[in-house]
Coordinates of C-alpha atoms in Angstrom, one line a residue:
G173 CA -8.2 -17.2 -3.0
V174 CA -4.5 -17.8 -3.1
T175 CA -4.5 -21.6 -2.8
G176 CA -5.9 -22.3 -6.3
N177 CA -9.6 -21.9 -5.3
L178 CA -12.1 -19.7 -7.2
L179 CA -14.3 -17.8 -4.7
A180 CA -16.4 -16.2 -7.3
S181 CA -16.0 -16.1 -11.1
Y182 CA -17.4 -15.5 -14.5
N183 CA -15.8 -17.2 -17.5
M184 CA -13.0 -18.7 -15.4
T185 CA -12.6 -22.4 -15.2
S186 CA -9.8 -22.6 -12.7
V187 CA -7.0 -20.8 -11.0
T188 CA -3.6 -22.4 -10.3
D189 CA -1.3 -21.4 -7.4
T190 CA 1.8 -21.2 -9.6
G191 CA 4.2 -20.2 -6.8
A192 CA 4.8 -17.6 -4.2
G193 CA 3.1 -14.4 -5.4
L194 CA 2.1 -16.1 -8.7
A195 CA -1.3 -17.4 -10.0
T196 CA -2.6 -18.5 -13.4
F197 CA -6.2 -17.9 -14.3
N198 CA -7.8 -20.1 -17.1
F199 CA -10.7 -18.8 -19.1
N200 CA -13.7 -20.9 -20.0
V201 CA -14.2 -19.2 -23.4
D202 CA -11.0 -18.0 -25.0
F203 CA -10.5 -14.4 -26.1
A204 CA -10.0 -13.8 -29.8
T205 CA -6.3 -13.3 -29.6
D206 CA -3.5 -13.0 -27.0
N207 CA -3.8 -9.3 -27.5
G208 CA -7.6 -9.3 -27.5
Y209 CA -8.2 -8.1 -24.0
S210 CA -7.2 -5.8 -21.2
L211 CA -6.2 -7.3 -17.9
V212 CA -6.9 -5.6 -14.5
V213 CA -5.2 -7.1 -11.4
N214 CA -5.6 -6.0 -7.8
V215 CA -4.9 -7.7 -4.5
Q216 CA -6.2 -7.5 -1.0
R217 CA -3.5 -7.2 1.7
S218 CA -3.8 -8.3 5.3
A219 CA -1.8 -5.4 6.9
T220 CA -2.9 -1.8 6.9
G221 CA 0.6 -0.5 7.6
L222 CA 2.6 1.3 5.1
T223 CA 6.0 -0.3 5.7
E224 CA 7.8 -1.7 2.7
T225 CA 6.7 -5.3 3.3
D226 CA 3.1 -4.3 3.8
L227 CA 2.9 -2.5 0.5
K228 CA 1.6 -4.9 -2.2
Y229 CA 1.8 -4.4 -6.0
A230 CA 0.1 -6.6 -8.6
N231 CA 0.1 -6.9 -12.4
G232 CA -0.1 -9.3 -15.3
R233 CA 3.1 -11.0 -16.2
F234 CA 4.4 -9.9 -19.6
G235 CA 4.8 -12.8 -22.0
T236 CA 2.4 -15.1 -20.1
V237 CA -0.9 -13.6 -21.3
T238 CA -2.6 -15.9 -23.9
A239 CA -6.1 -16.1 -25.4
S240 CA -6.9 -18.9 -22.9
S241 CA -5.2 -17.8 -19.7
C242 CA -3.2 -15.2 -17.9
Q243 CA -0.6 -15.2 -15.1
V244 CA -0.5 -12.6 -12.4
E245 CA 2.0 -11.7 -9.8
C246 CA 2.2 -9.9 -6.5
Y247 CA 5.2 -8.5 -4.8
D248 CA 6.0 -6.2 -1.9
G249 CA 7.7 -2.8 -1.7
T250 CA 11.0 -4.1 -0.1
N251 CA 13.7 -1.7 -1.2
T252 CA 15.7 -3.1 -4.2
T253 CA 14.6 -6.7 -3.8
A254 CA 10.8 -6.6 -4.1
V255 CA 9.9 -10.0 -2.8
Q256 CA 7.2 -12.0 -4.6
E257 CA 4.6 -13.1 -2.1
D258 CA 1.0 -14.2 -1.9
P259 CA -1.7 -11.6 -1.2
T260 CA -4.7 -12.2 1.0
S261 CA -6.8 -12.6 -2.1
W262 CA -6.6 -11.8 -5.9
H263 CA -9.0 -9.7 -7.8
V264 CA -8.6 -10.2 -11.6
A265 CA -10.8 -9.0 -14.5
A266 CA -10.2 -9.3 -18.2
F267 CA -12.2 -7.1 -20.7
G268 CA -12.3 -7.6 -24.4
G269 CA -13.8 -9.5 -27.3
L270 CA -14.5 -13.2 -26.9
V271 CA -14.4 -15.7 -29.8

């Protein structure tokens, strides 16, 4: 979800709604290092149109990925300003070696 609720999870203890278009996911068992995993982020959008504000992009935020958590962001395709905004739902997976 986008309000800090886990709808389904494996190895996630919590998710925090960090702000508009931002969420922090906390792992139950830490990864070996900050660079010990690959992060995959996708979002569900509510509109099916292809206008700039209906296009949604998501990724992990550089500098916020740690062995115990990651922060993700979502923003729209508005020309030159790319506004951060919440998606309908987050889909986040992390793959790598656990401690």
